[in-house]
Coordinates of C-alpha atoms in Angstrom, one line a residue:
M537 CA -0.2 0.1 0.1
S538 CA 1.4 3.5 -0.6
D539 CA 1.5 6.3 1.5
I540 CA -1.8 7.4 2.0
K541 CA 0.2 10.8 3.8
N542 CA 1.5 11.6 1.4
H543 CA -1.3 11.8 -1.0
V544 CA -4.2 12.3 1.2
N545 CA -5.2 15.8 3.4
V546 CA -8.7 16.1 4.3
Y547 CA -10.2 19.4 3.9
E548 CA -12.3 20.3 6.8
N549 CA -15.2 23.5 5.5
K550 CA -16.8 24.6 8.7
L551 CA -19.9 26.7 7.5
K552 CA -22.4 28.9 10.0
V553 CA -26.0 28.9 7.9
Y554 CA -28.7 30.8 9.4
L555 CA -31.7 28.9 9.7
L556 CA -35.5 30.6 7.1
E557 CA -37.9 27.5 9.1
D558 CA -37.8 24.9 12.5
I559 CA -35.8 21.6 11.2
P560 CA -36.9 18.8 13.6
L561 CA -33.8 16.7 14.0
A562 CA -35.4 13.4 11.8
N563 CA -35.0 16.0 9.2
M564 CA -32.1 17.9 10.0
L565 CA -30.0 15.7 7.6
A566 CA -32.4 15.4 4.2
E567 CA -32.2 19.3 4.7
E568 CA -28.4 19.8 4.3
T569 CA -28.3 17.3 1.6
K570 CA -30.7 19.5 -0.9
Y571 CA -29.2 23.1 0.3
I572 CA -25.5 21.1 -0.6
D573 CA -27.1 19.4 -3.8
S574 CA -28.9 23.0 -4.7
A575 CA -25.0 24.1 -4.5
L576 CA -23.2 21.2 -6.6
S577 CA -26.3 22.0 -9.3
K578 CA -24.8 25.5 -9.9
E579 CA -21.7 24.8 -12.2
T580 CA -22.0 22.1 -14.5
K581 CA -18.7 20.5 -13.3
W582 CA -20.2 19.7 -10.6
T583 CA -24.2 19.0 -12.1
E584 CA -21.9 16.3 -13.5
F585 CA -20.1 14.8 -10.6
H586 CA -23.1 14.7 -8.6
K587 CA -25.1 12.5 -11.2
K588 CA -21.8 10.1 -11.6
N589 CA -23.0 6.6 -9.8
E590 CA -19.1 6.8 -8.1
Y591 CA -17.7 7.2 -4.9
K592 CA -18.6 11.8 -3.6
M593 CA -15.9 11.6 -0.9
Y594 CA -17.3 14.0 1.2
C595 CA -19.3 13.9 4.4
F596 CA -21.3 16.4 6.8
G597 CA -22.3 16.8 10.2
G598 CA -25.6 17.7 11.4
L599 CA -26.0 20.7 12.8
Y600 CA -24.0 22.5 15.6
P601 CA -24.7 23.2 18.5
I602 CA -27.5 20.2 19.1
E603 CA -30.7 21.5 20.4
K604 CA -31.7 19.2 23.4
D605 CA -35.5 19.4 22.2
G606 CA -34.6 18.4 18.5
V607 CA -35.8 20.9 17.0
Y608 CA -33.2 23.2 15.4
K609 CA -34.4 27.3 15.3
K610 CA -35.7 29.9 12.7
G611 CA -33.8 32.5 12.8
Q612 CA -30.1 30.8 14.8
I613 CA -27.3 30.6 13.5
Y614 CA -26.0 26.8 13.6
T615 CA -22.6 25.1 12.0
I616 CA -22.1 22.2 9.5
I617 CA -18.3 20.5 9.2
I618 CA -17.9 19.3 5.7
R619 CA -15.0 17.0 4.9
T620 CA -13.6 15.7 1.4
V621 CA -10.5 14.6 0.7
N622 CA -10.7 16.5 -3.0
M623 CA -9.3 19.3 -2.8
Q624 CA -11.2 21.0 -5.3
L625 CA -14.5 20.5 -4.4
A626 CA -13.8 21.6 -0.7
S627 CA -12.9 24.9 -2.6
Y628 CA -15.8 25.0 -4.4
L629 CA -18.1 24.1 -1.1
S630 CA -16.4 27.1 0.6
D631 CA -17.4 29.8 -2.7
S632 CA -20.5 28.7 -3.1
L633 CA -22.0 27.8 0.1
K634 CA -21.6 30.8 1.6
N635 CA -24.9 33.3 1.3
H636 CA -25.9 30.5 -1.1
Y637 CA -29.8 29.6 0.3
T638 CA -33.1 26.9 0.1
T639 CA -35.9 27.7 1.1
A640 CA -34.7 26.0 4.6
M641 CA -31.4 27.8 5.1
K642 CA -28.7 30.3 4.4
G643 CA -25.1 30.1 4.2
L644 CA -23.4 32.8 6.3
T645 CA -19.7 32.1 6.4
S646 CA -16.8 29.4 5.5
E647 CA -13.8 28.3 7.2
I648 CA -11.8 26.0 5.3
G649 CA -8.7 24.5 6.3
M650 CA -6.3 20.9 6.4
L651 CA -7.3 18.2 9.6
P652 CA -4.0 17.0 11.2
K653 CA -2.9 14.1 11.3
K654 CA -1.5 12.1 14.2
V655 CA -1.9 8.8 15.2
I656 CA -5.6 7.7 15.7
N657 CA -6.3 5.8 18.6
E658 CA -10.7 6.2 17.9
I659 CA -12.8 7.3 15.7
Y660 CA -16.9 7.4 16.5
T661 CA -20.0 8.5 14.2
L662 CA -21.7 11.8 14.9
T663 CA -24.2 10.8 11.9
P664 CA -26.0 6.7 11.9
V665 CA -24.0 4.5 9.9
I666 CA -25.6 3.2 7.1
V667 CA -25.3 -0.4 5.2
K668 CA -27.4 -1.9 3.4
T669 CA -29.5 -5.1 2.3
E670 CA -31.9 -6.3 -0.2
A671 CA -34.5 -5.9 3.1
G672 CA -33.1 -3.1 4.5
Y673 CA -31.9 -2.3 8.0
W674 CA -29.3 -5.5 8.6
K675 CA -30.5 -6.7 12.1
G676 CA -31.9 -10.0 11.1
H677 CA -30.2 -9.7 7.6
L678 CA -27.0 -10.0 8.5
S679 CA -25.0 -11.6 10.7
F680 CA -22.3 -9.1 13.3
E681 CA -19.1 -10.9 11.5
E682 CA -21.0 -10.0 7.9
Y683 CA -21.5 -6.1 9.2
E684 CA -17.9 -5.8 10.0
K685 CA -16.8 -7.6 6.7
H686 CA -19.3 -5.0 4.7
L687 CA -18.1 -2.0 6.7
F688 CA -14.4 -3.1 5.9
A689 CA -15.0 -4.1 2.1
N690 CA -16.2 -0.6 2.1
V691 CA -14.3 1.2 3.3
V692 CA -11.1 -0.8 1.0
K693 CA -14.1 -0.1 -2.4
K694 CA -13.4 3.9 -1.5
Y695 CA -9.3 3.8 -0.9
N696 CA -9.0 1.9 -4.2
A697 CA -11.1 4.0 -6.3
Y698 CA -9.4 6.8 -4.9
C699 CA -6.6 6.5 -5.0
G700 CA -7.0 3.5 -8.6
A701 CA -5.0 1.1 -7.3
K702 CA -5.4 -2.1 -5.4
M703 CA -4.9 -2.4 -1.8
D704 CA -3.7 -4.8 0.5
E705 CA -6.4 -6.5 2.3
D706 CA -4.3 -8.5 5.1
F707 CA -4.5 -6.2 8.7
D708 CA -7.1 -5.2 11.1
L709 CA -8.6 -2.0 10.8
Y710 CA -9.8 -1.9 14.4
T711 CA -8.9 -4.0 17.6
S712 CA -12.9 -3.0 18.7
I713 CA -16.3 -2.1 18.0
C714 CA -19.0 -0.7 20.0
F715 CA -22.9 -0.4 19.6
L716 CA -23.3 3.6 21.1
N717 CA -27.6 3.8 19.9
K718 CA -29.4 0.9 22.1
K719 CA -31.7 1.2 19.4
P720 CA -32.0 1.7 15.7
I721 CA -31.9 5.3 14.7
A722 CA -34.3 6.4 12.1
T723 CA -33.0 9.4 9.6
G724 CA -35.5 11.5 7.1
Y725 CA -34.4 10.5 3.3
K726 CA -37.1 10.9 0.4
N727 CA -40.3 10.5 2.1
I728 CA -38.7 7.5 4.0
R729 CA -37.2 6.6 7.3
L730 CA -33.7 4.7 7.0
L731 CA -32.4 2.8 10.1
G732 CA -28.4 3.4 11.0
D733 CA -26.5 3.0 14.1
K734 CA -23.8 5.3 15.3
I735 CA -20.4 3.3 16.2
A736 CA -17.4 3.6 17.2
L737 CA -13.4 2.1 16.3
K738 CA -10.3 1.8 18.0
I739 CA -8.0 1.6 15.6
A740 CA -5.8 -0.5 15.1
D741 CA -1.8 0.5 15.6
N742 CA -0.7 -0.7 12.3
K743 CA 0.1 1.8 9.6
S744 CA -2.9 1.4 6.6
A745 CA -5.6 1.2 9.6
Q746 CA -4.6 4.3 10.2
D747 CA -3.4 5.7 7.6
L748 CA -7.2 4.8 6.6
A749 CA -9.2 5.6 9.1
Y750 CA -7.4 9.3 8.7
F751 CA -9.1 9.2 5.0
L752 CA -12.1 8.2 6.8
L753 CA -13.1 11.6 8.6
G754 CA -12.8 13.1 5.0
T755 CA -15.5 10.4 3.4
G756 CA -17.8 9.0 6.4
I757 CA -18.3 5.1 7.3
G758 CA -20.5 2.9 5.8
E759 CA -22.7 4.3 2.6
M760 CA -24.9 7.3 1.8
N761 CA -22.0 9.4 3.2
G762 CA -23.4 12.2 0.6
R763 CA -26.6 12.2 2.6
G764 CA -24.4 13.0 5.4
F765 CA -24.2 9.2 6.9
G766 CA -21.7 8.1 8.8
F767 CA -19.8 11.0 9.5
C768 CA -16.8 10.7 12.1
N769 CA -15.3 12.8 14.7
S770 CA -11.5 10.9 16.2
S771 CA -9.7 11.0 19.3
W772 CA -5.8 11.0 19.8
L773 CA -3.5 9.3 21.6

């Protein structure tokens, strides 16, 4: 495996938005998705990027600060963190999202930076991880071992797609996995509710695991990362 630290940088955009209407927690990611998608549709290059059936290599978290009652308030200002390993995309979103608006929110300011590369102890998701099966939510259709294999395969496919090369898969990505929710988390998406889980992974002490953990901070864990799912943070040693 090539040295990912020489080839991958994770860019982070801290976007402040002003809400034009109340947004309940269950619809939060859907409204953020509409906001970002509509900005991508403003230029032909990024419209084509959005429509392509490929890994998008970006992810984003929910509105911050968190509202304890689960309703994000009209007239209030919140922050959205958007991350990507695509420098051109990071630059475009930073420029286009400020002053961009939908019926639900309006961009105010954008601050872009790069995540530091340190030894990662743990990554944990702030939005639910989606693992799709033909029957829907994975529990009852996949064993835990199959779930783990699906997560690992998804990470490897993203990395291979990004680098255009096949990596050696003979390593442990993490030493333990923990589910942070007691029951599935429902999130609104296209008039349905998707079920997912928040997870924490103790990252293994090997180079490949450390490299991929950093990569995941910019791309998200699991599927539908460009819809806000699988966004994660990390703790460092």
